[in-house]
Amino acid sequence: MTVTEINDDGSFKRSQMSKQFVRLSEDMGQSGALQQAPMDRTIEALKGFYEEYSQLPNLTLKAVATAAVRNASNQKVFLDRVRSEVHGLNIEVISGTEEAHYDYLGVINTLPVTNCVIMDTGGASCELVLVQNGREQNLVSLPFGSVNLSETFLKHGLDQLAAVDLFRLSTAVQRLFNGLWWLQRGQNLPLVALGGSNRTLAKIRRKQKNVADFEDIHGFRMSVSEVDNVYAEIIEHNLAERKAIPGLSKDRADIIAAGITPIVTIMRFLDSGRVIFSENGVREGILYEHLDQLRAKGKIGNKKDNISNTKKSAGSRKKADKK
């Protein structure tokens, strides 16, 4: 959940942010149904958010759900539970292309990029956007993320990773990329990465470089060799050792290998020499859309604040999903 104060002149600043790692897509499996425990965790997180946002004046609230709820066979059951248990909260389920579009808005408004490929790897989906001359040309949402890739491919367990599992995982991801005809046009362009797993790469590397504010990764760059080296360090360790890697959250240690396999794979696919990390994605994209709507209605001026680092964000809005 991020809260943003919007002034009459169009300037804005983030005043609050809260985050809970709920893994809403956990154990969906072949049934495609959200499971009881993840739903309970998510609703508890939303109740905590309510205690914060319900105290705010002049509130415009927007809550969205992404891949886990979008793909769930029991989507209505979950949304009804949220409405019933979280004080009438209505969650909008956005499509994969809408999610990718909001990623584009969040990136293009806060990073100096003109031509790039944007990749957002979440728990249950991966969004890709080809940006040329500052405009989104093609976009897609692929049905894989850190949680479902781990559950599908890491058959020999999440402790000591098996080479055969990693091979089958990377091969499956590569085939999906091969099926995107337009992705070839992103050859040699920089990759802009967001999503919890991808951002963990940057945090690990910044810890290695002894950067004081290692979590402030917006605009941070890594070469392909740096990405490969961090990936190699992750997959060679068992689970207990991964939990001890500086910069890697213990909550992500079991799914991080599958979570960053797509970015390692796409950098080779694109022959991209560098990756730029973004803290701004869906929530910030929704904010910029909201600001444009307010300007069009004459409710605010045209001044724009800079949220190029993550100190500022979305309009009082929550992303209720897997992150």
mmCIF file of C-alpha atoms in Angstrom, residues 159-161 166 229-239 241-242 245 257:
data_model
loop_
_atom_site.group_PDB
_atom_site.id
_atom_site.type_symbol
_atom_site.label_atom_id
_atom_site.label_comp_id
_atom_site.label_asym_id
_atom_site.label_seq_id
_atom_site.Cartn_x
_atom_site.Cartn_y
_atom_site.Cartn_z
ATOM 1 C CA ASP A 159 16.814 -26.914 -0.451
ATOM 2 C CA GLN A 160 19.674 -28.131 -2.643
ATOM 3 C CA LEU A 161 18.737 -27.171 -6.192
ATOM 4 C CA LEU A 166 17.161 -25.578 -13.413
ATOM 5 C CA ASN A 229 27.620 -14.002 -10.885
ATOM 6 C CA VAL A 230 24.815 -13.309 -8.411
ATOM 7 C CA TYR A 231 22.674 -16.024 -10.013
ATOM 8 C CA ALA A 232 25.538 -18.513 -9.758
ATOM 9 C CA GLU A 233 26.005 -17.674 -6.076
ATOM 10 C CA ILE A 234 22.309 -18.261 -5.410
ATOM 11 C CA ILE A 235 21.951 -21.609 -7.169
ATOM 12 C CA GLU A 236 25.130 -23.132 -5.742
ATOM 13 C CA HIS A 237 23.921 -22.764 -2.138
ATOM 14 C CA ASN A 238 21.372 -24.734 -0.180
ATOM 15 C CA LEU A 239 18.362 -23.045 1.395
ATOM 16 C CA GLU A 241 22.997 -20.725 2.956
ATOM 17 C CA ARG A 242 20.748 -18.705 0.647
ATOM 18 C CA ILE A 245 23.155 -14.116 1.623
ATOM 19 C CA ALA A 257 16.318 -19.133 -7.935
#
